[in-house]
Amino acid sequence: MLDKKYYKESYSIEQTMKELGKKLASVQRQLQEHSIPLVITVEGWESSGKGSVIRDLIRELDQRYCHVKVLEDISKEEYPFQKALWAALPKYGQISILDRSVYSELFDHVEYPKSYIKQALEQVLRAQKTLWEDGMIFINLFLDISQKTQRHRIEKYARDPYQSLYITRRDLNQNICYEKYRPHYGEILRMAQKDYSPWIILSGEDKEQAGKKALKEVINILEEKIPQILEQKEKLAQIKEHKAITSPIIENLDLSKSLTKDEYKKKKKKLQKRAQELGLELKRRNRSAVIVFEGNDAAGKGGSIKRLTKHMDPRNTFVATTAKPTEEEYSYHYLHRFYEDFPRKGEVTVFDRSWYGRVMVERIEGFAKVAEWERAYDEMLAMEKELHDNGVIVIKYFLAISNEEQLARFQERENTPEKNYKITQEDWRNRDKWKDYLVAIDEMITRTNKEYAPWIVVEGNDKRYERVKVLETFVQAVEKALKEPENPRQLEWERENEQQE
Amino acid sequence: MLDKKYYKESYSIEQTMKELGKKLASVQRQLQEHSIPLVITVEGWESSGKGSVIRDLIRELDQRYCHVKVLEDISKEEYPFQKALWAALPKYGQISILDRSVYSELFDHVEYPKSYIKQALEQVLRAQKTLWEDGMIFINLFLDISQKTQRHRIEKYARDPYQSLYITRRDLNQNICYEKYRPHYGEILRMAQKDYSPWIILSGEDKEQAGKKALKEVINILEEKIPQILEQKEKLAQIKEHKAITSPIIENLDLSKSLTKDEYKKKKKKLQKRAQELGLELKRRNRSAVIVFEGNDAAGKGGSIKRLTKHMDPRNTFVATTAKPTEEEYSYHYLHRFYEDFPRKGEVTVFDRSWYGRVMVERIEGFAKVAEWERAYDEMLAMEKELHDNGVIVIKYFLAISNEEQLARFQERENTPEKNYKITQEDWRNRDKWKDYLVAIDEMITRTNKEYAPWIVVEGNDKRYERVKVLETFVQAVEKALKEPENPRQLEWERENEQQE
């Protein structure tokens, strides 16, 4: 009798789950229709039933547009910044379900001082805000269980040949120190709770109920957030006005600066040797650098990069070229593709054009809406700050030439067969917008020139002067950065720990 | 006097290098123009000057289309097959320069028995042949130095603060065992020497001369190979005839097979539980599986996959959907994108459509030339054999429905608002080619049904029968595979070692 009754009840929850699953599947189609990406993070105590909740969530979803990503054990060994978060993002209209998250590192370490946690959280949240403003929905689930339930499950799982696969020393350790973890979790959840990235705490005592609750909550939040996102998009699309924050930079350059052939040769040789040494020094110290090159068309970016990297070790120096985004790249936030190319520890990435295209070509050609490129200044700075705070050296070059010099170079390219491939109709069209670009360049440099990510404007009419200035300022900037403390966050933590001792 | 003479000479080699570099850059433009990808592998003794040769090679190249990839320490821990090779491939028209290679594992291990090396090489070479036939050029450079020179360099580098970064215990060990490595290298180079992937042995005694020689050899080979590739392409494009190797399969199916609701429920429940266990068993044993789903449009691939994976752990079971290739995916060999989704050890990837599109839609729509899809049968089998030989279980499903059943399902999709998104004009167009598809399906199954990668044809008119058969055969196939020796290659090696003892 008992068995039959149980079966009936479980059948009924099975039915409920199926219905909720189908409901979520229909919301998924709305997300697709409106190109809204969704990230569901599943966090919680060890053995709290995260896997089971994930299974319940995806049950009825169209798996072509929904991907489960396992973020357990994100290592900051190779990449110190939030590469894992960006790599796990869904495309527009798709869903990523994260098993554990970028928060896991913080959850796992009760010993981290509060200031470190706060700063790390700020970085995560800043990225999420950037993505939310671009229309991404974040929902975070936290599965809560009691110490007793956890103990009970660990013991049960440990005896099961399959379940025991998921039991590690960490689970047991967490159970023993449960009372230390509880306030630690509470603190993080309190700090991380944001309107653009809400946390839902679910009881994991009963796995089926947890799954049901998770489905309900996710559906509720989506029904609330989808119209909100659409309204926000609508509103932002209306904005046509832009209040410039700018100062004249390019027009005040002395483009007559030049070097003789002899000066050039002598300086270049010495500086290239030093650049080579610094590249190796970065490798030795496990530091990395991001070098951005922007500039007018034909300003000599390629030539300068070649001279800069000539003697640097090709095994830790990489040039990443930024062209028009591919179809694939267009299906993510515009910053997404750059995270892929950011350097490992000990490496240097030189960007031949960069994310600044957002406030240059995309602004001028109208590929980005006013509200989009307007907020990009802050977004890009936040990203560069993130790199800097994690020990990456950031240097940005703008190579400037005069309108006349550009014309001369374009004509030379057209008339020299081997250089012909370098000039396209698009270059000529861009040239017609010289003045618009001037406005955009001045504003870009004014707004995004920061100590942690400085712009170096290089007078480029004389190629010899230009190349030597690039080399010289690179050497100076890297030497300076290597003298500074490597990781401000790390340092603060050490200080705090010392005080505690 | 001596110094000045030396300076003059070194200036002159600098000039030669620059000229050779520019020559190579002009060949690079030819590669681009003809969309020919090039892989240059730089291998050799430790401290033989690989970095310096790479620097010389890239010196004048357009770095937007040339990338240096460091393949040192390829781990087979996560992915047992050639993921690293495929990940390092250049796009059409671009260049990858590999610092070390997929051969490195073999070079490094003098203790590997000959039979193991032979089989591993066969796999590498098979992949290269596939890529060569698609128009990729491979050039392999091996830097040779004497024991004395190596010793001398290691000692010198070890004293240099920067160069010492590249000196490891391995270097020293190699120098001590130099005489064991020499015949080992010779043997591998002899076996690996192929017309489609030639090895050039360069003396690394003098680094500048090595760079010069490398540039010359690469230019020579390219000047020989580029016309060869173009001619080959031209010739293959002419082939219009196809000699079918086929037998009637689909037409002999008994599509009336069905299950009652009760049978279905009972069987499904039991089989799903077993599938769940097997998924965990794979994880426990660190084995992986690739499950392919092909079938007529509306044959129930999505539904079958959902039932198969329903209780499997979403943290080690992934569904990869194969749609029309993106622009990015089109810029590589058609097999490239699948290597990205192949499972880690302990994981299962289910492919909702697959590489078999090459001999189905691409064949029928003419997206691939006759010679291209004709050779694809063997290419795909070679890839599946590679997976199998490295311990990956490969199972391929073809879900078949009748022409009338498809019509009924299409109509239902059109008339049901929630299913409407599942049906497109393209589906109707494909339906018009039902007979062409029948021919292609029969040939595909006839030619690519192998013991190491079997096709399971599923009668799909009755969805219940179909889903249960998928589950049932999955369980059988995985159970069978788990009883067989994990890695034939590994085993052979062990046998050989025992004999030696």
mmCIF file with all atom_site columns, N, CA and C in Angstrom, chain A residues 440-470:
data_model
loop_
_atom_site.group_PDB
_atom_site.id
_atom_site.type_symbol
_atom_site.label_atom_id
_atom_site.label_alt_id
_atom_site.label_comp_id
_atom_site.label_asym_id
_atom_site.label_entity_id
_atom_site.label_seq_id
_atom_site.pdbx_PDB_ins_code
_atom_site.Cartn_x
_atom_site.Cartn_y
_atom_site.Cartn_z
_atom_site.occupancy
_atom_site.B_iso_or_equiv
_atom_site.pdbx_formal_charge
_atom_site.auth_seq_id
_atom_site.auth_comp_id
_atom_site.auth_asym_id
_atom_site.auth_atom_id
_atom_site.pdbx_PDB_model_num
ATOM 1  N N  . ALA A 1 440 ? 36.051 61.686 -32.660 1.00 0.00 ? 440 ALA A N  1
ATOM 2  C CA . ALA A 1 440 ? 35.982 60.426 -31.909 1.00 0.00 ? 440 ALA A CA 1
ATOM 3  C C  . ALA A 1 440 ? 37.310 60.097 -31.234 1.00 0.00 ? 440 ALA A C  1
ATOM 4  N N  . ILE A 1 441 ? 38.398 60.341 -31.928 1.00 0.00 ? 441 ILE A N  1
ATOM 5  C CA . ILE A 1 441 ? 39.725 60.028 -31.383 1.00 0.00 ? 441 ILE A CA 1
ATOM 6  C C  . ILE A 1 441 ? 40.003 60.897 -30.160 1.00 0.00 ? 441 ILE A C  1
ATOM 7  N N  . ASP A 1 442 ? 39.742 62.198 -30.291 1.00 0.00 ? 442 ASP A N  1
ATOM 8  C CA . ASP A 1 442 ? 39.979 63.095 -29.161 1.00 0.00 ? 442 ASP A CA 1
ATOM 9  C C  . ASP A 1 442 ? 39.172 62.658 -27.937 1.00 0.00 ? 442 ASP A C  1
ATOM 10 N N  . GLU A 1 443 ? 37.917 62.336 -28.162 1.00 0.00 ? 443 GLU A N  1
ATOM 11 C CA . GLU A 1 443 ? 37.079 61.936 -27.025 1.00 0.00 ? 443 GLU A CA 1
ATOM 12 C C  . GLU A 1 443 ? 37.557 60.611 -26.421 1.00 0.00 ? 443 GLU A C  1
ATOM 13 N N  . MET A 1 444 ? 37.906 59.707 -27.288 1.00 0.00 ? 444 MET A N  1
ATOM 14 C CA . MET A 1 444 ? 38.395 58.398 -26.818 1.00 0.00 ? 444 MET A CA 1
ATOM 15 C C  . MET A 1 444 ? 39.619 58.571 -25.922 1.00 0.00 ? 444 MET A C  1
ATOM 16 N N  . ILE A 1 445 ? 40.587 59.348 -26.393 1.00 0.00 ? 445 ILE A N  1
ATOM 17 C CA . ILE A 1 445 ? 41.812 59.488 -25.612 1.00 0.00 ? 445 ILE A CA 1
ATOM 18 C C  . ILE A 1 445 ? 41.543 60.266 -24.331 1.00 0.00 ? 445 ILE A C  1
ATOM 19 N N  . THR A 1 446 ? 40.727 61.321 -24.437 1.00 0.00 ? 446 THR A N  1
ATOM 20 C CA . THR A 1 446 ? 40.410 62.114 -23.246 1.00 0.00 ? 446 THR A CA 1
ATOM 21 C C  . THR A 1 446 ? 39.770 61.246 -22.165 1.00 0.00 ? 446 THR A C  1
ATOM 22 N N  . ARG A 1 447 ? 38.826 60.411 -22.577 1.00 0.00 ? 447 ARG A N  1
ATOM 23 C CA . ARG A 1 447 ? 38.049 59.687 -21.578 1.00 0.00 ? 447 ARG A CA 1
ATOM 24 C C  . ARG A 1 447 ? 38.709 58.405 -21.087 1.00 0.00 ? 447 ARG A C  1
ATOM 25 N N  . THR A 1 448 ? 39.615 57.845 -21.855 1.00 0.00 ? 448 THR A N  1
ATOM 26 C CA . THR A 1 448 ? 40.124 56.531 -21.453 1.00 0.00 ? 448 THR A CA 1
ATOM 27 C C  . THR A 1 448 ? 41.628 56.525 -21.193 1.00 0.00 ? 448 THR A C  1
ATOM 28 N N  . ASN A 1 449 ? 42.171 57.695 -20.968 1.00 0.00 ? 449 ASN A N  1
ATOM 29 C CA . ASN A 1 449 ? 43.591 57.778 -20.628 1.00 0.00 ? 449 ASN A CA 1
ATOM 30 C C  . ASN A 1 449 ? 43.752 57.713 -19.117 1.00 0.00 ? 449 ASN A C  1
ATOM 31 N N  . LYS A 1 450 ? 44.110 56.571 -18.585 1.00 0.00 ? 450 LYS A N  1
ATOM 32 C CA . LYS A 1 450 ? 44.194 56.388 -17.140 1.00 0.00 ? 450 LYS A CA 1
ATOM 33 C C  . LYS A 1 450 ? 45.593 55.916 -16.776 1.00 0.00 ? 450 LYS A C  1
ATOM 34 N N  . GLU A 1 451 ? 45.939 56.131 -15.534 1.00 0.00 ? 451 GLU A N  1
ATOM 35 C CA . GLU A 1 451 ? 47.272 55.714 -15.122 1.00 0.00 ? 451 GLU A CA 1
ATOM 36 C C  . GLU A 1 451 ? 47.455 54.204 -15.263 1.00 0.00 ? 451 GLU A C  1
ATOM 37 N N  . TYR A 1 452 ? 46.384 53.448 -14.997 1.00 0.00 ? 452 TYR A N  1
ATOM 38 C CA . TYR A 1 452 ? 46.503 51.993 -15.097 1.00 0.00 ? 452 TYR A CA 1
ATOM 39 C C  . TYR A 1 452 ? 46.444 51.491 -16.534 1.00 0.00 ? 452 TYR A C  1
ATOM 40 N N  . ALA A 1 453 ? 46.086 52.382 -17.471 1.00 0.00 ? 453 ALA A N  1
ATOM 41 C CA . ALA A 1 453 ? 46.005 51.978 -18.881 1.00 0.00 ? 453 ALA A CA 1
ATOM 42 C C  . ALA A 1 453 ? 46.177 53.223 -19.734 1.00 0.00 ? 453 ALA A C  1
ATOM 43 N N  . PRO A 1 454 ? 47.427 53.727 -19.774 1.00 0.00 ? 454 PRO A N  1
ATOM 44 C CA . PRO A 1 454 ? 47.650 55.027 -20.429 1.00 0.00 ? 454 PRO A CA 1
ATOM 45 C C  . PRO A 1 454 ? 47.671 54.951 -21.956 1.00 0.00 ? 454 PRO A C  1
ATOM 46 N N  . TRP A 1 455 ? 47.245 56.055 -22.578 1.00 0.00 ? 455 TRP A N  1
ATOM 47 C CA . TRP A 1 455 ? 47.426 56.226 -24.019 1.00 0.00 ? 455 TRP A CA 1
ATOM 48 C C  . TRP A 1 455 ? 48.770 56.890 -24.267 1.00 0.00 ? 455 TRP A C  1
ATOM 49 N N  . ILE A 1 456 ? 49.468 56.394 -25.258 1.00 0.00 ? 456 ILE A N  1
ATOM 50 C CA . ILE A 1 456 ? 50.674 57.078 -25.702 1.00 0.00 ? 456 ILE A CA 1
ATOM 51 C C  . ILE A 1 456 ? 50.405 57.501 -27.138 1.00 0.00 ? 456 ILE A C  1
ATOM 52 N N  . VAL A 1 457 ? 50.322 58.820 -27.339 1.00 0.00 ? 457 VAL A N  1
ATOM 53 C CA . VAL A 1 457 ? 50.033 59.316 -28.682 1.00 0.00 ? 457 VAL A CA 1
ATOM 54 C C  . VAL A 1 457 ? 51.362 59.529 -29.395 1.00 0.00 ? 457 VAL A C  1
ATOM 55 N N  . VAL A 1 458 ? 51.482 58.973 -30.590 1.00 0.00 ? 458 VAL A N  1
ATOM 56 C CA . VAL A 1 458 ? 52.764 58.991 -31.291 1.00 0.00 ? 458 VAL A CA 1
ATOM 57 C C  . VAL A 1 458 ? 52.638 59.764 -32.599 1.00 0.00 ? 458 VAL A C  1
ATOM 58 N N  . GLU A 1 459 ? 53.514 60.752 -32.759 1.00 0.00 ? 459 GLU A N  1
ATOM 59 C CA . GLU A 1 459 ? 53.544 61.543 -33.981 1.00 0.00 ? 459 GLU A CA 1
ATOM 60 C C  . GLU A 1 459 ? 54.112 60.661 -35.089 1.00 0.00 ? 459 GLU A C  1
ATOM 61 N N  . GLY A 1 460 ? 53.324 60.417 -36.123 1.00 0.00 ? 460 GLY A N  1
ATOM 62 C CA . GLY A 1 460 ? 53.702 59.363 -37.057 1.00 0.00 ? 460 GLY A CA 1
ATOM 63 C C  . GLY A 1 460 ? 54.073 59.805 -38.458 1.00 0.00 ? 460 GLY A C  1
ATOM 64 N N  . ASN A 1 461 ? 54.132 61.126 -38.722 1.00 0.00 ? 461 ASN A N  1
ATOM 65 C CA . ASN A 1 461 ? 54.456 61.520 -40.103 1.00 0.00 ? 461 ASN A CA 1
ATOM 66 C C  . ASN A 1 461 ? 55.832 61.022 -40.526 1.00 0.00 ? 461 ASN A C  1
ATOM 67 N N  . ASP A 1 462 ? 56.759 61.031 -39.561 1.00 0.00 ? 462 ASP A N  1
ATOM 68 C CA . ASP A 1 462 ? 58.081 60.472 -39.839 1.00 0.00 ? 462 ASP A CA 1
ATOM 69 C C  . ASP A 1 462 ? 58.148 59.077 -39.234 1.00 0.00 ? 462 ASP A C  1
ATOM 70 N N  . LYS A 1 463 ? 58.239 58.069 -40.105 1.00 0.00 ? 463 LYS A N  1
ATOM 71 C CA . LYS A 1 463 ? 58.175 56.689 -39.623 1.00 0.00 ? 463 LYS A CA 1
ATOM 72 C C  . LYS A 1 463 ? 59.312 56.354 -38.674 1.00 0.00 ? 463 LYS A C  1
ATOM 73 N N  . ARG A 1 464 ? 60.480 56.951 -38.920 1.00 0.00 ? 464 ARG A N  1
ATOM 74 C CA . ARG A 1 464 ? 61.607 56.643 -38.039 1.00 0.00 ? 464 ARG A CA 1
ATOM 75 C C  . ARG A 1 464 ? 61.343 57.152 -36.632 1.00 0.00 ? 464 ARG A C  1
ATOM 76 N N  . TYR A 1 465 ? 60.867 58.394 -36.563 1.00 0.00 ? 465 TYR A N  1
ATOM 77 C CA . TYR A 1 465 ? 60.546 58.966 -35.250 1.00 0.00 ? 465 TYR A CA 1
ATOM 78 C C  . TYR A 1 465 ? 59.492 58.116 -34.554 1.00 0.00 ? 465 TYR A C  1
ATOM 79 N N  . GLU A 1 466 ? 58.467 57.744 -35.311 1.00 0.00 ? 466 GLU A N  1
ATOM 80 C CA . GLU A 1 466 ? 57.344 56.979 -34.785 1.00 0.00 ? 466 GLU A CA 1
ATOM 81 C C  . GLU A 1 466 ? 57.800 55.647 -34.172 1.00 0.00 ? 466 GLU A C  1
ATOM 82 N N  . ARG A 1 467 ? 58.580 54.920 -34.933 1.00 0.00 ? 467 ARG A N  1
ATOM 83 C CA . ARG A 1 467 ? 58.993 53.590 -34.477 1.00 0.00 ? 467 ARG A CA 1
ATOM 84 C C  . ARG A 1 467 ? 59.871 53.663 -33.244 1.00 0.00 ? 467 ARG A C  1
ATOM 85 N N  . VAL A 1 468 ? 60.755 54.658 -33.241 1.00 0.00 ? 468 VAL A N  1
ATOM 86 C CA . VAL A 1 468 ? 61.635 54.794 -32.076 1.00 0.00 ? 468 VAL A CA 1
ATOM 87 C C  . VAL A 1 468 ? 60.829 55.225 -30.858 1.00 0.00 ? 468 VAL A C  1
ATOM 88 N N  . LYS A 1 469 ? 59.849 56.103 -31.063 1.00 0.00 ? 469 LYS A N  1
ATOM 89 C CA . LYS A 1 469 ? 59.044 56.530 -29.907 1.00 0.00 ? 469 LYS A CA 1
ATOM 90 C C  . LYS A 1 469 ? 58.237 55.351 -29.350 1.00 0.00 ? 469 LYS A C  1
ATOM 91 N N  . VAL A 1 470 ? 57.710 54.522 -30.218 1.00 0.00 ? 470 VAL A N  1
ATOM 92 C CA . VAL A 1 470 ? 56.975 53.334 -29.745 1.00 0.00 ? 470 VAL A CA 1
ATOM 93 C C  . VAL A 1 470 ? 57.899 52.468 -28.907 1.00 0.00 ? 470 VAL A C  1
#
